[in-house]
Each structure stands twice: as C-alpha cells, then as structure tokens.
CSV table of C-alpha atoms (C1' of nucleotides) in Angstrom, one decimal:
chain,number,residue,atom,x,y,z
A,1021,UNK,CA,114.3,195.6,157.9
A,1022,UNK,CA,113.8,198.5,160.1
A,1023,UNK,CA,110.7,199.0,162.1
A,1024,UNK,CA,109.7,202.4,160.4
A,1025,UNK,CA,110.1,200.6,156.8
A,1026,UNK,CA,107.6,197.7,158.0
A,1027,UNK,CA,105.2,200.6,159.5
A,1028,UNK,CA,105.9,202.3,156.1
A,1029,UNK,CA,104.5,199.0,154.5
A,1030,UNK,CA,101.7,198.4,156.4
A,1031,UNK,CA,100.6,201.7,155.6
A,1032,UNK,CA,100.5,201.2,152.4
A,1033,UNK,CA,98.8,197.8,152.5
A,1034,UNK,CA,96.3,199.8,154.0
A,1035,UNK,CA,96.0,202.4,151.2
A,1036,UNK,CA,95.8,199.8,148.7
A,1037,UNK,CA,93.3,197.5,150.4
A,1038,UNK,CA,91.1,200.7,149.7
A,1039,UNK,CA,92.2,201.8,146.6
A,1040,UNK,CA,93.5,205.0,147.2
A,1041,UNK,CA,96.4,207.1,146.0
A,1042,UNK,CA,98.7,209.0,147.9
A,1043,UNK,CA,96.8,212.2,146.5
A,1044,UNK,CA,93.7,211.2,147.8
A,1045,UNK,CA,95.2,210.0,151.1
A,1046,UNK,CA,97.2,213.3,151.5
A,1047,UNK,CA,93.9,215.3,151.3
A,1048,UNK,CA,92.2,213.3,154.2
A,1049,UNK,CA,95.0,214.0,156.4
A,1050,UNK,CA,95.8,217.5,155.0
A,1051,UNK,CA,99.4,216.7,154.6
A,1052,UNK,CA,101.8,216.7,151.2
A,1053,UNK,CA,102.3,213.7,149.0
A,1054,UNK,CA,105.6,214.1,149.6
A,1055,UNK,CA,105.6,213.4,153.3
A,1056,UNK,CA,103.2,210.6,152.4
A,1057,UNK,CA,105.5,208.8,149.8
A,1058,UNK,CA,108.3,209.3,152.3
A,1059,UNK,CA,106.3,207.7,155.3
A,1060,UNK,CA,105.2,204.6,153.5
A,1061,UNK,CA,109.0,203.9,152.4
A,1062,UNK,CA,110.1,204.4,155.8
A,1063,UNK,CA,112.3,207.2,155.0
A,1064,UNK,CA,110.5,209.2,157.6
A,1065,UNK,CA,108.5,208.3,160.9
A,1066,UNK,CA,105.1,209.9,161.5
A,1067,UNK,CA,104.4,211.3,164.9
A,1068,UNK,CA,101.9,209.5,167.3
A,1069,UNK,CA,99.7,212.1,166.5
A,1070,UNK,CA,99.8,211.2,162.5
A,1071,UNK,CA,99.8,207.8,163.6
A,1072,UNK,CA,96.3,208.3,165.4
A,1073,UNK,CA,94.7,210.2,162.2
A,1074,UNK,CA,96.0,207.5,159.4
A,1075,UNK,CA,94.3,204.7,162.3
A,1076,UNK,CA,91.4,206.9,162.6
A,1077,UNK,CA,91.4,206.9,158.7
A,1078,UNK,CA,91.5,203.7,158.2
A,1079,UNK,CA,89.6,202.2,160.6
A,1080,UNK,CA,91.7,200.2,162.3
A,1081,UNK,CA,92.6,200.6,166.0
A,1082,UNK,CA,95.9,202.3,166.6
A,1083,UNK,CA,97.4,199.8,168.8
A,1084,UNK,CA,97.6,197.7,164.8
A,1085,UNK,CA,100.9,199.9,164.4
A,1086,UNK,CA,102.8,198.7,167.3
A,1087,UNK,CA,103.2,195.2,168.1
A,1088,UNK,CA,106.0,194.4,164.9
A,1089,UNK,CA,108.4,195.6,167.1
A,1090,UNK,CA,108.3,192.8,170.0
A,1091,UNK,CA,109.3,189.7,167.8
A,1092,UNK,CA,112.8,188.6,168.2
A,1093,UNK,CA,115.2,189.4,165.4
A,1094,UNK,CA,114.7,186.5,163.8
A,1095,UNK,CA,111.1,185.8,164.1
A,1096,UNK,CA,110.5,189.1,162.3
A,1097,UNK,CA,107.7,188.8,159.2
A,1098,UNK,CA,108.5,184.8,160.0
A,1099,UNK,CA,106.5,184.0,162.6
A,1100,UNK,CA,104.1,185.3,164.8
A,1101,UNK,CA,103.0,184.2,167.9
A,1102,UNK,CA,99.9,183.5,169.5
A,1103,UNK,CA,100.3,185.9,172.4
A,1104,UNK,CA,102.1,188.3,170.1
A,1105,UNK,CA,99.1,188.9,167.4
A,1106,UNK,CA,97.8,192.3,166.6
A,1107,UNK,CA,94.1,193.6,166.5
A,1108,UNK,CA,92.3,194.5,164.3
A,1109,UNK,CA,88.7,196.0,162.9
A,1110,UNK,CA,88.0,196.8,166.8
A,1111,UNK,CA,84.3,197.9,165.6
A,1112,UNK,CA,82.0,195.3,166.9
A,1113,UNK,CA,82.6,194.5,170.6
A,1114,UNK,CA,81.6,191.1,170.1
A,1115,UNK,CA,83.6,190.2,167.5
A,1116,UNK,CA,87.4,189.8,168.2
A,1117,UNK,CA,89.6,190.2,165.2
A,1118,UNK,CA,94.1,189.8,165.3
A,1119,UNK,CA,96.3,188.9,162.4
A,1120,UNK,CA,97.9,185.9,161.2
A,1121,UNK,CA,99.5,187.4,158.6
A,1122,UNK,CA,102.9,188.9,159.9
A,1123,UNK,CA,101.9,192.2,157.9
A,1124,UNK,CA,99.6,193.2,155.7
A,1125,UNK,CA,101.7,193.0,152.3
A,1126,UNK,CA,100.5,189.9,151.1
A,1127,UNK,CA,97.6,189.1,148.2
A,1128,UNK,CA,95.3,187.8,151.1
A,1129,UNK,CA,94.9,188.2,154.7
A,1130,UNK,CA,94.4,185.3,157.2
A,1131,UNK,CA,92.6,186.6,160.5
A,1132,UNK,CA,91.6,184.9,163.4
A,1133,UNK,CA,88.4,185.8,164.7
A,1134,UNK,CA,86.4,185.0,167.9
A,1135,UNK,CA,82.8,185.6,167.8
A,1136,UNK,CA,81.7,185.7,171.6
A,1137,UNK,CA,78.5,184.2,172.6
A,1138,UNK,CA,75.5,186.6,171.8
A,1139,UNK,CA,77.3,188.5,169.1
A,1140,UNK,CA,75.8,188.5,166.0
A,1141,UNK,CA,77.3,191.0,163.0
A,1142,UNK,CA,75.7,194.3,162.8
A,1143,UNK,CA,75.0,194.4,159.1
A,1144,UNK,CA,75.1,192.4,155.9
A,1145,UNK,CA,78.4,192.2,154.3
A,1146,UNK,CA,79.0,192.0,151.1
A,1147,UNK,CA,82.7,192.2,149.4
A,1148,UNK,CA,84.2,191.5,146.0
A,1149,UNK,CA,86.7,189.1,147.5
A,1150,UNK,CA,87.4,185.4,148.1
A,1151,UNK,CA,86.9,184.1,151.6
A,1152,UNK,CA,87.2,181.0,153.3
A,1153,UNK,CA,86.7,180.5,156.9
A,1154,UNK,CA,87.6,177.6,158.9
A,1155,UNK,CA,85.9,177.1,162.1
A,1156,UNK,CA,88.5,175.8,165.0
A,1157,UNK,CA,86.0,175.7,167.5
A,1158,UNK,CA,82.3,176.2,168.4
A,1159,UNK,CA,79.6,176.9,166.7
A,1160,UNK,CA,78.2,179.7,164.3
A,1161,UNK,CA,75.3,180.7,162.0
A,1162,UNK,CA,75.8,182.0,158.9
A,1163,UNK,CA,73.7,183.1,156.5
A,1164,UNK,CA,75.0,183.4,152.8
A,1165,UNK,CA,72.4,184.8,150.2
A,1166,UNK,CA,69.6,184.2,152.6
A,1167,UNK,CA,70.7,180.5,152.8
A,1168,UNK,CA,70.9,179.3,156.5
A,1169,UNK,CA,74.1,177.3,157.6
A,1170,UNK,CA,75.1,175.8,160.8
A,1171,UNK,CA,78.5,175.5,161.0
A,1172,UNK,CA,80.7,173.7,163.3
A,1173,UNK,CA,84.1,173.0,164.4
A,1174,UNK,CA,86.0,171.7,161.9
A,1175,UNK,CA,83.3,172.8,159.4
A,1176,UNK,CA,84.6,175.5,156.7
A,1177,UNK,CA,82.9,178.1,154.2
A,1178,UNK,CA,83.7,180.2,151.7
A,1179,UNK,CA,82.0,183.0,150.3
A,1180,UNK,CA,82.5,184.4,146.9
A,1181,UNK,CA,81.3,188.0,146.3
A,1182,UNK,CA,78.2,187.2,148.3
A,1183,UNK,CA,76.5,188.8,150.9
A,1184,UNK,CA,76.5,187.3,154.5
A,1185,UNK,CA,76.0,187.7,158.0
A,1186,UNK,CA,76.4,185.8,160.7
A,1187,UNK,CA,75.3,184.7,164.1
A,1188,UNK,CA,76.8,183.4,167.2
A,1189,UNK,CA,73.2,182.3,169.8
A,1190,UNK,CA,75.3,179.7,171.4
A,1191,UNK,CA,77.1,180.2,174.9
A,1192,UNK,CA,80.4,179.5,173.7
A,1193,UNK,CA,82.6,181.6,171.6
A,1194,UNK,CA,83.6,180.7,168.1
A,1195,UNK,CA,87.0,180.4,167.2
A,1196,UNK,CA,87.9,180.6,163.2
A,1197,UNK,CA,90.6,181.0,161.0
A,1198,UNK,CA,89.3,183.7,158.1
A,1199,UNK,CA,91.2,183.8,154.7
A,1200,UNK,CA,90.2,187.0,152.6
A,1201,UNK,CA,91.8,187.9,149.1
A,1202,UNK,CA,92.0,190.2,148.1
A,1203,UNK,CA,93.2,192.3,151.5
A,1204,UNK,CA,90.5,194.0,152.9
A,1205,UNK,CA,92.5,195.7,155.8
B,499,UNK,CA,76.4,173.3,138.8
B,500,UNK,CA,76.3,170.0,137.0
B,501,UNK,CA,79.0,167.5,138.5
B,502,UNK,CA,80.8,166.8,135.2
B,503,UNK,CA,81.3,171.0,135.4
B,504,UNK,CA,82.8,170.8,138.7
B,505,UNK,CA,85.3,167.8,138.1
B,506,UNK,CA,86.1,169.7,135.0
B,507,UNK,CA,87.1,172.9,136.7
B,508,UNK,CA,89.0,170.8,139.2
B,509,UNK,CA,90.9,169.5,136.4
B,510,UNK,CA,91.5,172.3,135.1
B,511,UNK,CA,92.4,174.3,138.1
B,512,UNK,CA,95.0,171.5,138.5
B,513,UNK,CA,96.2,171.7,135.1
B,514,UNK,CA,96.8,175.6,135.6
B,515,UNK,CA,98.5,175.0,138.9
B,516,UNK,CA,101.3,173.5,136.7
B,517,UNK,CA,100.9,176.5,134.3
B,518,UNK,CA,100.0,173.8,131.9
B,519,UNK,CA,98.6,174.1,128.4
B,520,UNK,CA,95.6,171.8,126.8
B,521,UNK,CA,98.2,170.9,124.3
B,522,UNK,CA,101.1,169.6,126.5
B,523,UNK,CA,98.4,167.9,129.0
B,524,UNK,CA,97.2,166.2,125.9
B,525,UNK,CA,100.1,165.0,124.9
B,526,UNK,CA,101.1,163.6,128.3
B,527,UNK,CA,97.9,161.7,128.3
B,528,UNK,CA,97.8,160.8,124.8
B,529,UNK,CA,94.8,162.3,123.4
B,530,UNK,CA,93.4,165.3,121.7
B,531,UNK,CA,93.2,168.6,122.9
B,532,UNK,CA,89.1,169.0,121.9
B,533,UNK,CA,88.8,166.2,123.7
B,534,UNK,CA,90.3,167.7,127.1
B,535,UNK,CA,88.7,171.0,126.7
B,536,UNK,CA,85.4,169.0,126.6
B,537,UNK,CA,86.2,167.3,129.4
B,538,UNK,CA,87.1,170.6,131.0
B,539,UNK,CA,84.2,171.9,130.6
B,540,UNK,CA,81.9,169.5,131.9
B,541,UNK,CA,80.6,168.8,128.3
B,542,UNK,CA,82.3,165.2,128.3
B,543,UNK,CA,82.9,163.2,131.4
B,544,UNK,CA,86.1,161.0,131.4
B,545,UNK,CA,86.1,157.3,131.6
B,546,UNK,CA,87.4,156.2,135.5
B,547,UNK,CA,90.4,154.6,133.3
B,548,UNK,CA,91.2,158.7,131.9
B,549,UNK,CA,90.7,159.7,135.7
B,550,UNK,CA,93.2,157.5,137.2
B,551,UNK,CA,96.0,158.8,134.5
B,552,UNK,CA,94.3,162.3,135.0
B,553,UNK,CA,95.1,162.0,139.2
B,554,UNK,CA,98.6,160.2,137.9
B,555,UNK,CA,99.7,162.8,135.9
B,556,UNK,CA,98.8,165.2,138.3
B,557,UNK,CA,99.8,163.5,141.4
B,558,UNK,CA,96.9,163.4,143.1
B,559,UNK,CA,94.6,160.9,144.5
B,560,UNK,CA,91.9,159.0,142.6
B,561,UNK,CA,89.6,160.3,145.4
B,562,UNK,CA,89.9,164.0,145.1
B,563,UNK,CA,87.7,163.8,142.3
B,564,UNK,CA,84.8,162.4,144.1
B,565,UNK,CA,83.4,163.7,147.2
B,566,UNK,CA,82.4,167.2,145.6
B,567,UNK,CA,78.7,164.8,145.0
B,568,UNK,CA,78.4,164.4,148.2
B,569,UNK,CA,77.2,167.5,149.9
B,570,UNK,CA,73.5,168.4,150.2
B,571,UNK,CA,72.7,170.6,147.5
B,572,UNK,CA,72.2,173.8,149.0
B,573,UNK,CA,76.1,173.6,150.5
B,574,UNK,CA,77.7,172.6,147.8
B,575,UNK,CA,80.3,174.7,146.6
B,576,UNK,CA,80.1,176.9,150.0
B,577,UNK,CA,80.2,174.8,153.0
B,578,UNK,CA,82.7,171.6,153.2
B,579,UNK,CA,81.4,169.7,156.4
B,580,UNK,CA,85.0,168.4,158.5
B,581,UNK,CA,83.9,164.9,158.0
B,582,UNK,CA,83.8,165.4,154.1
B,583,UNK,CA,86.8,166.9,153.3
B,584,UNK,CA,89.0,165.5,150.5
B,585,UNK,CA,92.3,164.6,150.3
B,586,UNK,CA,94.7,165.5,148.2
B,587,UNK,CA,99.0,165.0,147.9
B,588,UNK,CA,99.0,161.6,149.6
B,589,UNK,CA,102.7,161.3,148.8
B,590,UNK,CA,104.3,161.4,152.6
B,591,UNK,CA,102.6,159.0,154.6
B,592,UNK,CA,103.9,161.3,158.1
B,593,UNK,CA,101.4,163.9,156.5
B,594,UNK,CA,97.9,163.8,155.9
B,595,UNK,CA,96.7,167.1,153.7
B,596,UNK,CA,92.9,167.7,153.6
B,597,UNK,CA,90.9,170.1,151.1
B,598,UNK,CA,89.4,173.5,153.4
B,599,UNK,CA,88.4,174.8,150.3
B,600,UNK,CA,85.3,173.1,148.3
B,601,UNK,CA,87.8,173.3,145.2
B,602,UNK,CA,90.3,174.3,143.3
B,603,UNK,CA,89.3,177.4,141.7
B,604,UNK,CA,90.2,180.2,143.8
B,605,UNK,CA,93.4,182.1,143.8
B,606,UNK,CA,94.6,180.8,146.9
B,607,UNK,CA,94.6,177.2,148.9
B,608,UNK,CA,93.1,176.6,151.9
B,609,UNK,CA,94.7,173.3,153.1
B,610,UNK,CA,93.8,171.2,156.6
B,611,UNK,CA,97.4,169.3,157.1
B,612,UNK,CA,98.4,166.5,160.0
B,613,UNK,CA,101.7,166.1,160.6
B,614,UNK,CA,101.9,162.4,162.5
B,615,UNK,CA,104.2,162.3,165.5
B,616,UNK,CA,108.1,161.4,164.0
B,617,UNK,CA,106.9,162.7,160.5
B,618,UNK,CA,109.4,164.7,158.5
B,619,UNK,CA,109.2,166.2,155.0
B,620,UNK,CA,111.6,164.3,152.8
B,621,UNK,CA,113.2,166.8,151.1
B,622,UNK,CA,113.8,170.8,151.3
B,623,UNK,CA,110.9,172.7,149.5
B,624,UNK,CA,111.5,176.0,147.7
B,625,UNK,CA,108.3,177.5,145.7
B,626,UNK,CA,107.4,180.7,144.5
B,627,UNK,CA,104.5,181.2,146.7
B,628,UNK,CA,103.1,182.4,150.2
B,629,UNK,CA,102.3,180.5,152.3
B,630,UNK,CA,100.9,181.5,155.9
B,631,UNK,CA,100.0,178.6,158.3
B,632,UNK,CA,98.6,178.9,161.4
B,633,UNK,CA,99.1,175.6,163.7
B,634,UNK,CA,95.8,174.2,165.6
B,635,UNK,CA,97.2,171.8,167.7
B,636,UNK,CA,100.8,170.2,168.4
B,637,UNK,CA,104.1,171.9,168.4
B,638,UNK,CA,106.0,171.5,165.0
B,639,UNK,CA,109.8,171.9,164.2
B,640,UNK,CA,110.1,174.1,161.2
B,641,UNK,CA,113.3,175.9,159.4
B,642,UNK,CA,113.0,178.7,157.1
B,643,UNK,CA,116.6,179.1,155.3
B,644,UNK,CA,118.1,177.2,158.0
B,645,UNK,CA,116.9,179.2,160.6
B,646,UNK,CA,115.2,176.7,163.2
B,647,UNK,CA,111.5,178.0,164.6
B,648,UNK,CA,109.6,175.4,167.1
B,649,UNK,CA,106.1,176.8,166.4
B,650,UNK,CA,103.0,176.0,169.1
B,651,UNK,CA,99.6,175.4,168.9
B,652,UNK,CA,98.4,179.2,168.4
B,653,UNK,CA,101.5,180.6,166.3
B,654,UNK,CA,102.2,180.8,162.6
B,655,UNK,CA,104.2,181.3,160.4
B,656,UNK,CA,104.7,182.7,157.0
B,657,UNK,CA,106.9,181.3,154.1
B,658,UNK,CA,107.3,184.1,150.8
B,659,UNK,CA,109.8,182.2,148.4
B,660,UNK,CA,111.9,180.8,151.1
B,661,UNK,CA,113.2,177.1,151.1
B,662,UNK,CA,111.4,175.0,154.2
B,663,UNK,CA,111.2,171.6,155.6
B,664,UNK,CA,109.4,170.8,158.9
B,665,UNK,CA,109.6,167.9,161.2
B,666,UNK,CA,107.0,166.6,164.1
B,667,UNK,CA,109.9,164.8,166.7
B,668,UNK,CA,107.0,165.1,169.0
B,669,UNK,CA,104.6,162.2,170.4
B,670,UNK,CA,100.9,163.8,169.4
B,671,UNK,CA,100.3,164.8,165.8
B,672,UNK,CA,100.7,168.7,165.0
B,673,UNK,CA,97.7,170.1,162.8
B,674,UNK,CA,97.7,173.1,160.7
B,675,UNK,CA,96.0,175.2,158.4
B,676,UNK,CA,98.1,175.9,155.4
B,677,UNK,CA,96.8,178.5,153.0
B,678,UNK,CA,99.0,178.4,149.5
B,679,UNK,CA,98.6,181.4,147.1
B,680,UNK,CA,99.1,180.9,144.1
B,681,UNK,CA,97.8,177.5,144.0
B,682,UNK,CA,100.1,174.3,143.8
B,683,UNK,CA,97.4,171.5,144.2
C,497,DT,C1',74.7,156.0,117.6
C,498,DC,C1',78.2,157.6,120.2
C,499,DT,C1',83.1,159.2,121.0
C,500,DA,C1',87.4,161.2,119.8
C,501,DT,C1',89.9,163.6,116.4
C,502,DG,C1',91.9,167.5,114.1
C,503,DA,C1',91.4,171.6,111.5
C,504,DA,C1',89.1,176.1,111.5
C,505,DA,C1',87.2,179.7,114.3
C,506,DA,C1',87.1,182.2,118.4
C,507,DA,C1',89.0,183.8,122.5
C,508,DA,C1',92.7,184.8,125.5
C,509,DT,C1',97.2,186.2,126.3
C,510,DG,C1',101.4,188.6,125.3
C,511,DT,C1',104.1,192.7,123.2
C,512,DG,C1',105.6,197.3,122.3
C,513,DG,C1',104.7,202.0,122.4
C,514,DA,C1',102.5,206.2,123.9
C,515,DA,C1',99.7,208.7,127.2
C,516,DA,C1',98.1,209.3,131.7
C,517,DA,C1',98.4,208.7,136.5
C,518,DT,C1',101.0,207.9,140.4
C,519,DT,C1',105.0,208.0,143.2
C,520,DT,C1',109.6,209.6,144.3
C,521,DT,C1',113.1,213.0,144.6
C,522,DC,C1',114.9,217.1,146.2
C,523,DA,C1',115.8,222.3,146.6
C,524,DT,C1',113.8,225.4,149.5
C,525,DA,C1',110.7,227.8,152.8
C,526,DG,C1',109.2,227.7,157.4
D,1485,DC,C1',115.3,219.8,161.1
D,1486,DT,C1',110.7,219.0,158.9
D,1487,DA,C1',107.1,219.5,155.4
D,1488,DT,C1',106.1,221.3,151.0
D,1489,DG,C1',105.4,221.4,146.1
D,1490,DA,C1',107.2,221.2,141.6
D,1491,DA,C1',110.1,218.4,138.6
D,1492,DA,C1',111.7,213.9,137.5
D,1493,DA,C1',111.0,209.1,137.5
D,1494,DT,C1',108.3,205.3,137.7
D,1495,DT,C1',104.2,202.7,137.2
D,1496,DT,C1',99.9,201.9,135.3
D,1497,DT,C1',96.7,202.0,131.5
D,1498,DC,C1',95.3,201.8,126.9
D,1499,DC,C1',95.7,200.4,122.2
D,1500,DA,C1',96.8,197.8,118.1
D,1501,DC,C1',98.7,193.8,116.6
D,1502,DA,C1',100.9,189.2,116.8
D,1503,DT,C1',100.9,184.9,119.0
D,1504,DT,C1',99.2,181.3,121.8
D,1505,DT,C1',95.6,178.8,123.7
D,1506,DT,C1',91.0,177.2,123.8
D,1507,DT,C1',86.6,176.1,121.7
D,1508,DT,C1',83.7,174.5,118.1
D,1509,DC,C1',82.2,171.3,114.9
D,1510,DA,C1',82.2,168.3,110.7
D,1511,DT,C1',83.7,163.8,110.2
D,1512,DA,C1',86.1,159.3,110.6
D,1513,DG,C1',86.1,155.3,113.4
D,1514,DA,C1',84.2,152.1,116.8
DNA sequence: TCTATGAAAAAATGTGGAAAATTTTCATAG
DNA sequence: CTATGAAAATTTTCCACATTTTTTCATAGA
C-alpha cells in the first residue's frame, strides 16, 4: 500500500472520528470536495502546506502524518515499534500521547500516554466512548464522577461515558496503555 | 448493580461472543430458554452445578465468575486493582490471560496475557477480529501469515483477520496487553 | 413455597425498497 | 498539470413488514 493511500486513510480516520463530511471538511479548508475525496483515497498528495491546515484542523500535530513511512516493508500496518511511534494530541505539555495503533482505521484506538510528574489534565473530560486504561507504571489520580481513585501500576480503569480528570502529584511519571472506542483521533 | 445482574451480563456477553442464541445455549445445557434469560438478567441466580456447565460450555474457568464481588463498592465496575484480576481461557498452560477489563460487556477486550518462557500457541489462529497488542515486558516471536516479527518490550503489533501463532523461545516470560474487538471471551 | 417450564406477548433484528446524503468520477477551466 | 464543480455512483437512512429472539407469566412439579 502506498504511502499517500495510508496518509489518504488516516485522513479520513480523522474526518470520521469527528463526524464530518467531505462538504463540511472542504469548507474549513476552502478547497473542493473533489480534491478532498481524491486526497483521502490517495489518488492525489496534498502539499505540506495542505498538510499543515488539515493538522491544524484537526488538532493533531503535523509530525502525526509522517512517521508511516520509516517501517520496513514488511512491518508496514503490522508492527510498530517502540522508537518508531507517532504523537499525538500535543496540547497539554505534560501529557505525552503516541500511537499504538499502526493507523488510525480501526473501531478503537490504543495510545500510550505518559503523564509527567506535576501534570494534571486541564479540564474535565467527558466523551461518549468506551475507555479502558491500563497503568504500566507509576502512579495517577483519577477522578471519575467526582469519585476519587488511586491507581497504580498494574491497576486498570475504564470509563464509560463519564466525566473524568486526572492527576499526576507524584514525582514520577505515569506510563499507561489507553484503549478508546470509538476513535477519538 | 446487584451481583446476580453482573454474573448475568457476563454470561451473556459470553453467550454473544459465540453469536449465540437463548435457544441453542438452552439446548446445549438442557434447560429452558425463560429459565436462561432469568438467569441473564440477574432475576435467577444459577446453582454452582449450572455454573460449572455454564464455564464448560463456554470454555472458561469456574473462577471468572467470581471475583467481580470482591472490589470495594465504589470501584466496582470501574477500577480492577492488578492483584484482582480474573482469569479467563486457561486452556495453554505456557499462557496465562488475565481480565483488564471489569467485564465482559464492552465492544472490545482488554486482556493482560503472560507468555512463560518455551511457551508456544498450539495451533495457528485465524479470527475475524483486531487485535492490537502492545508487549510490556520480554521479547516474543510472533508470525503474521508466515511472516516472522521478533517483537520487544515497547513494540506492538496489530492482527486484522490474519492467521497468527506466537512463541516465547526466550528464558523470562513476555507480557502483553491484548485488546480483542469484537469480543471472543 | 419455590423453581423451572413452555406458550403467549413483547422486543429486537433482519429485509427490501425508496429517498436523501455523501462520495467518486471526470470533462474542463485555470 | 492541478483543482473545480456538476453528474454519476455509492452509501446511508428511513420505513413498513416479516422473522427471530427475548421476556413475561400462569402453571405444573418438586
């Protein structure tokens, strides 16, 4: 599969995650359906400068779109390796966010997330997905409904619809592994 | 939640997995199909005789239908501490397979899996599912359509449809995190 | 009295067809 | 050679109805 058909696809994961047609899309970047539908399949390869407004669209950092391309051959949507994982949601500085998931095209994501000592999540977060979080390492407080958990490694959560937020006060980061479905990304 | 409602949606989550009807379950196990549904619904509880064919039938262990009582009551349902995980598919000795998720209900699995050194899966495994796994610890052999990947502690990999089999020829156990969607537990 | 059954009622799921929405194609202008 | 926009194709969304599956509940049996 070439590179600019997985681009194309993760694109559209994208699009979907946020429920929005190519029409609407289009709008927001001031370009055609047409060229849309022909990005997302591959057919054509946006410019960096494209690239940079559909990032800046979506909220994900740019550097997301890259990164496919340095598997080997056959490693490609297989296997992804630890060095080799791309970032993403770059918003909170103390939150560190890469992908699992070789692409974005599946009916969940699994992300893996360091929360640095300190960092605590900006706002409540409330989502109409499934999550469950596994926490490798460390230690992390979470708060789900206004109930107060401490959870440690090896410890897991999930939250179903509710609202959370979460804390990190201890001096070492937490390391988990964060399942949502559906995508979110 | 009542406990008798919780076992019942475990059953029932099981019985779905196997895109299973009340009828042909019923059947299997010899009795009515109000019955099950009772039970199902946490209206009935089954005798500890009816479990056992239940977890037969189903191949599961006995145990995965206790453990859900345990948790303080303000967790349950949300947090699954690591020492009170339950197991589940205790076919292959080489592999112990631990519940992330507090049950059985979502639309995806969230399984903790050890792979003992000189473990290896008995036979190929094809299944229409996806299935990303993200190894904690260990190095594991894996093919994917006879394609060989060695995957370390930090990489994963991602299995759509494709037939698998894995092997641990290493001397320390490899431990993963499997997440299945749709369900097959 | 309590439990399981089996038939009736209710609910959920599947089917086919038509309309609407979305996506793809492609001739053409820039 | 690239992007556009209108036409064509495809996909999604409703319905109405049939079928399957599940739930309810009166009753027989323990």
């Amino acid at each position: 599969m070439s590179n600019a058909v997985k681009l194309g696809q993760d694109i559209r994961a994208l699009r979907k995650a946020r429920k929005m047609t190519l029409e609407k899309m289009s709008q927001q970047l001031g370009r055609s359906v047409g060229w849309l539908s022909q990005i997302e399949r591959g057919l054509s390869v946006p410019t960096m400068e494209d690239l940079r407004e559909i990032a800046s669209l979506f909220d994900v950092p740019l550097s997301l779109f890259f990164g496919t391309t340095e598997a080997p051959e056959n490693e490609q949507g297989r296997v992804v390796r630890a060095a080799a994982r791309r970032q993403i949601g770059a918003y909170d500085s103390g939150l560190v966010e890469t992908l699992i998931s070789p692409d974005l095209t599946d009916d969940f994501e699994v992300i893996h997330s360091t929360f640095k000592p300190g960092a605590e999540i900006a706002e409540i977060t409330k989502r109409p997905t499934t999550e469950v979080v596994y926490l490798i390492s460390g230690t992390l407080d979470l708060w789900i409904e206004d109930e107060k958990y401490t959870i440690s490694a090896g410890d897991s959560f999930r939250i179903r619809g509710d609202s959370y937020r979460w804390a990190n006060p201890y001096d070492i980061p937490a390391v988990a592994l964060w399942v949502i479905s559906p995508p979110v990304y």
